[in-house]
Coordinates of C-alpha atoms and ligand atoms in Angstrom, one line a residue:
M1 CA 0.0 0.0 0.0
R2 CA 2.4 2.6 -1.0
S3 CA 1.9 5.9 -2.7
G4 CA 4.6 7.9 -4.4
G5 CA 5.6 11.4 -3.5
T6 CA 6.5 13.2 -0.4
D7 CA 4.7 13.1 2.9
A8 CA 6.2 16.4 4.1
G9 CA 3.9 18.0 6.5
A10 CA 1.5 15.0 6.5
L11 CA 0.3 12.9 9.4
P12 CA 1.2 9.2 9.1
R13 CA -1.8 6.9 8.5
H14 CA -0.2 4.1 10.5
V15 CA 2.3 4.6 13.4
A16 CA 3.9 1.5 14.9
V17 CA 5.9 1.6 18.2
I18 CA 8.6 -0.6 19.6
M19 CA 8.2 0.2 23.3
D20 CA 11.6 -0.4 24.8
G21 CA 13.5 0.5 28.0
N22 CA 11.0 -0.4 30.7
G23 CA 13.6 -2.6 32.5
R24 CA 16.3 0.1 32.4
W25 CA 13.9 2.7 33.6
A26 CA 13.3 0.6 36.7
R27 CA 16.9 -0.4 37.2
F28 CA 18.0 3.3 37.2
R29 CA 15.6 3.8 40.0
G30 CA 16.6 0.7 42.0
L31 CA 13.1 -0.8 41.3
P32 CA 12.2 -4.3 40.1
R33 CA 11.9 -4.5 36.2
V34 CA 8.1 -5.0 36.4
E35 CA 7.7 -1.5 37.9
G36 CA 9.1 -0.3 34.5
H37 CA 6.3 -2.2 32.7
R38 CA 3.7 -0.8 35.1
M39 CA 4.9 2.7 34.3
G40 CA 5.0 1.8 30.7
I41 CA 1.2 1.5 30.7
R42 CA 1.0 5.3 31.4
S43 CA 2.9 5.9 28.2
V44 CA 0.6 3.5 26.3
R45 CA -2.4 5.5 27.5
A46 CA -0.8 8.8 26.5
V47 CA 0.2 7.7 23.0
V48 CA -3.2 6.1 22.3
E49 CA -5.0 9.2 23.5
C50 CA -2.7 11.5 21.4
A51 CA -3.0 9.4 18.3
R52 CA -6.8 9.4 18.7
E53 CA -7.0 13.2 19.2
L54 CA -4.9 13.8 16.1
G55 CA -7.0 11.4 14.0
I56 CA -4.2 8.8 13.2
P57 CA -6.3 5.8 12.1
Y58 CA -3.8 3.0 12.8
L59 CA -1.6 2.6 15.9
T60 CA 0.3 -0.6 16.4
L61 CA 2.2 -1.4 19.7
Y62 CA 4.8 -4.1 20.1
A63 CA 3.7 -5.3 23.5
F64 CA 5.1 -8.8 23.7
S65 CA 7.4 -10.7 21.3
V66 CA 7.7 -14.4 20.7
E67 CA 11.2 -14.1 22.2
N68 CA 9.8 -12.4 25.4
W69 CA 8.4 -15.8 26.5
G70 CA 12.0 -16.7 27.4
R71 CA 12.1 -14.0 30.2
P72 CA 11.9 -15.0 33.8
E73 CA 8.5 -16.5 34.6
P74 CA 7.5 -13.8 37.2
E75 CA 8.2 -11.1 34.7
V76 CA 6.1 -12.9 32.0
S77 CA 3.2 -13.4 34.5
T78 CA 3.3 -9.8 35.6
L79 CA 3.2 -8.6 31.9
M80 CA 0.2 -10.9 31.3
G81 CA -1.6 -9.5 34.3
L82 CA -0.9 -5.9 33.3
L83 CA -2.2 -6.7 29.8
R84 CA -5.5 -8.0 31.2
E85 CA -5.8 -5.1 33.6
F86 CA -5.1 -2.6 30.8
L87 CA -7.7 -4.1 28.4
L88 CA -10.4 -4.2 31.0
S89 CA -9.7 -0.8 32.4
E90 CA -9.4 0.9 29.0
L91 CA -12.5 -0.8 27.4
P92 CA -14.9 2.1 28.4
E93 CA -12.4 4.6 26.8
F94 CA -12.2 2.5 23.7
V95 CA -15.9 2.5 23.4
R96 CA -16.2 6.3 24.2
H97 CA -13.6 7.2 21.5
R98 CA -14.7 4.5 19.0
I99 CA -11.3 2.7 19.0
R100 CA -11.3 -0.8 17.7
L101 CA -8.9 -3.3 19.4
N102 CA -7.0 -5.6 17.1
V103 CA -4.3 -8.2 17.8
I104 CA -1.5 -9.6 15.7
G105 CA 0.8 -12.5 16.6
E106 CA 0.1 -15.9 18.1
A107 CA -2.6 -14.7 20.5
W108 CA -3.6 -18.4 21.1
Q109 CA -0.3 -18.8 23.0
L110 CA -1.5 -16.3 25.7
P111 CA -3.0 -17.5 29.0
A112 CA -6.7 -18.0 29.0
F113 CA -7.3 -15.0 31.4
V114 CA -5.7 -12.7 28.8
R115 CA -7.4 -14.3 25.8
E116 CA -10.7 -13.8 27.6
A117 CA -10.1 -10.1 28.1
L118 CA -8.9 -9.8 24.5
A119 CA -12.0 -11.5 23.2
R120 CA -14.3 -9.3 25.3
T121 CA -12.5 -6.1 24.3
Q122 CA -12.4 -7.1 20.6
S123 CA -16.0 -8.0 20.4
A124 CA -17.1 -4.8 22.2
T125 CA -15.1 -2.6 19.9
A126 CA -15.4 -4.5 16.6
V127 CA -17.7 -2.0 15.0
H128 CA -15.5 1.0 15.7
D129 CA -14.0 2.7 12.7
E130 CA -12.3 5.9 14.0
M131 CA -9.0 4.2 15.0
T132 CA -7.6 0.7 15.1
L133 CA -5.3 0.0 18.0
T134 CA -3.3 -3.1 17.2
L135 CA -1.4 -4.9 20.0
A136 CA 1.4 -7.2 18.8
L137 CA 1.2 -10.1 21.3
S138 CA 3.4 -13.2 21.1
Y139 CA 4.4 -11.6 17.8
A140 CA 7.5 -12.0 15.7
G141 CA 7.9 -10.9 12.1
R142 CA 9.6 -14.0 10.8
N143 CA 7.1 -16.2 12.5
E144 CA 4.3 -14.2 10.9
I145 CA 5.9 -14.6 7.5
V146 CA 6.3 -18.3 7.9
R147 CA 2.7 -18.7 9.0
A148 CA 1.6 -16.8 5.9
A149 CA 3.8 -18.9 3.7
R150 CA 2.3 -22.1 5.2
K151 CA -1.2 -20.9 4.6
L152 CA -0.3 -20.2 0.9
A153 CA 1.4 -23.6 0.6
E154 CA -1.8 -25.3 2.0
D155 CA -3.9 -23.4 -0.5
A156 CA -1.6 -24.3 -3.3
A157 CA -1.5 -28.0 -2.3
A158 CA -5.3 -28.1 -2.1
G159 CA -5.5 -26.5 -5.6
R160 CA -7.1 -23.3 -4.3
I161 CA -4.4 -21.1 -5.7
A162 CA -1.8 -21.5 -8.5
P163 CA 1.8 -20.6 -7.7
E164 CA 1.8 -18.0 -10.5
Q165 CA -1.1 -16.2 -8.8
I166 CA 1.0 -15.5 -5.7
S167 CA 1.9 -11.8 -5.7
E168 CA 2.9 -9.3 -3.0
E169 CA -0.7 -8.4 -2.5
V170 CA -1.8 -12.1 -2.2
F171 CA 1.0 -12.7 0.3
A172 CA 0.2 -9.6 2.3
G173 CA -3.4 -10.9 2.5
R174 CA -2.2 -13.9 4.5
L175 CA -0.3 -11.9 7.1
D176 CA -1.8 -11.0 10.4
T177 CA -2.0 -7.4 9.2
A178 CA -4.2 -8.3 6.2
G179 CA -6.4 -5.3 5.3
M180 CA -4.2 -2.8 7.3
P181 CA -2.1 -0.2 5.6
D182 CA 1.7 -0.6 6.0
P183 CA 3.2 1.5 8.8
D184 CA 4.4 4.9 7.6
L185 CA 6.3 5.6 10.8
V186 CA 8.0 3.2 13.2
I187 CA 9.2 4.7 16.5
R188 CA 11.6 2.9 18.8
T189 CA 12.5 4.2 22.3
S190 CA 15.5 3.6 24.6
G191 CA 18.3 4.3 22.2
E192 CA 18.4 0.8 20.6
L193 CA 18.8 0.9 16.8
R194 CA 17.2 -2.4 15.8
V195 CA 14.1 -3.7 14.2
S196 CA 13.9 -6.7 16.5
N197 CA 11.7 -8.8 14.3
F198 CA 8.9 -6.2 14.2
L199 CA 6.7 -5.8 11.1
L200 CA 9.5 -7.1 8.8
W201 CA 7.4 -7.3 5.7
Q202 CA 5.1 -4.3 6.4
G203 CA 8.0 -1.9 7.4
A204 CA 9.7 -2.1 4.0
Y205 CA 9.2 1.6 3.3
A206 CA 8.5 2.9 6.8
E207 CA 10.3 5.9 8.2
F208 CA 12.1 5.1 11.4
V209 CA 12.4 7.5 14.4
F210 CA 14.7 6.4 17.2
T211 CA 14.8 8.2 20.5
D212 CA 16.9 7.8 23.6
V213 CA 13.9 8.3 25.8
L214 CA 13.0 5.2 27.8
W215 CA 9.4 4.0 27.2
P216 CA 8.0 4.9 30.7
D217 CA 9.2 8.5 30.0
F218 CA 7.7 8.6 26.6
G219 CA 4.6 10.8 26.5
K220 CA 2.6 13.1 24.4
P221 CA 5.4 15.7 23.8
E222 CA 7.8 12.9 22.7
F223 CA 5.1 11.4 20.4
L224 CA 4.5 14.8 18.8
Q225 CA 8.2 15.3 18.3
A226 CA 8.4 12.0 16.5
L227 CA 5.5 13.0 14.3
D228 CA 7.2 16.3 13.6
E229 CA 10.4 14.5 12.5
Y230 CA 8.3 12.3 10.3
S231 CA 6.6 15.3 8.7
R232 CA 10.1 16.6 7.6
R233 CA 11.1 13.3 5.9
H234 CA 11.0 13.0 2.1
R235 CA 9.6 9.6 1.2
R236 CA 10.7 8.4 -2.2
F237 CA 9.8 4.7 -2.3
G238 CA 12.7 3.9 -4.5
L239 CA 12.0 6.7 -7.0
T240 CA 14.1 9.7 -7.9
E241 CA 13.6 12.9 -6.0
E242 CA 12.0 14.5 -9.1
Q243 CA 9.6 11.6 -9.6
A244 CA 8.7 11.4 -5.9
E245 CA 8.2 15.2 -5.6
P246 CA 7.2 16.7 -8.9
P247 CA 7.7 20.5 -9.2
S248 CA 4.6 22.4 -8.2
G249 CA 2.1 22.6 -11.1
G250 CA 3.3 19.3 -12.4
K251 CA 0.8 17.2 -10.4
Ligands
LIG301 C1 10.5 -3.7 26.5 O1 11.2 -3.1 27.5 C2 9.1 -3.8 26.8 C3 8.4 -4.9 26.9 C4 9.0 -6.2 26.6 C5 7.0 -4.9 27.2 C6 6.2 -3.7 26.9 C7 5.0 -3.7 27.8 C8 4.4 -2.6 28.2 C9 4.7 -1.3 27.8 C10 3.3 -2.8 29.3 C11 2.2 -3.6 28.8 C12 1.6 -3.3 27.5 C13 0.4 -3.0 27.2 C14 0.0 -2.7 25.8 C15 -0.7 -2.8 28.2 P1 12.4 -4.0 28.2 O2 11.8 -4.7 29.4 O3 13.0 -4.9 27.2 O4 13.4 -2.9 28.7 P2 15.0 -3.0 28.8 O5 15.5 -3.2 27.4 O6 15.4 -1.7 29.4 O7 15.3 -4.2 29.7

């Protein structure tokens, strides 16, 4: 879903965030790591609220990766508990602001008490069309691509699709993000300069904004700053500058 030209001054249609630095935020304060996650929820609220106020239609948050299952069990349990708490406490806000909750990743791997809160929140917000908040849960980009490839292989083996019919669009339609626009902007906090298996296919032409701010310290001003940086980027999608940004009058 790309469009040529510059997005200078434009608001992204889809913002995705790698929320990083909760553990370090806590360690710098002599607190247990989970306190960083707890404070991270405040940032989640601030960013959702700000995106909604601005009219950004898609916001995707990397909340728990497939690799995160390998963390110490008490940390995983606390994160799962926080997730459920967040979903149930935010549900009235989602309804009030017409925010649809969506999930990507292997959500079936989550404990039943989280799946139950997800199902309740998703069904109560399914009709909302103002903004889609997607949580990446038990998510990994390579894993998602392999699952999509497997679905296509099954379709091909069953004769439902011919190999020559497989295009980028068909492939994208088997990803967890089917029907969503690709992210225009990916923000990563905490000074790390990595993609960490997040939206590998979808982020092909995304603009990246990296900030040293740790996730629990990331709020509305930092989000607005990232959007401002995005608005000054020139997106060319592989074209020349002239093609991407025709001189005025040439449109
Ligand atoms: C990365 O920081 C963050 C996570 C693995 C979890 C993110 C979770 C939240 C913000 C709270 C729950 C989310 C929602 C949507 C309610 P890290 O622990 O890797 O930090 P570090 O790199 O400093 O150790």
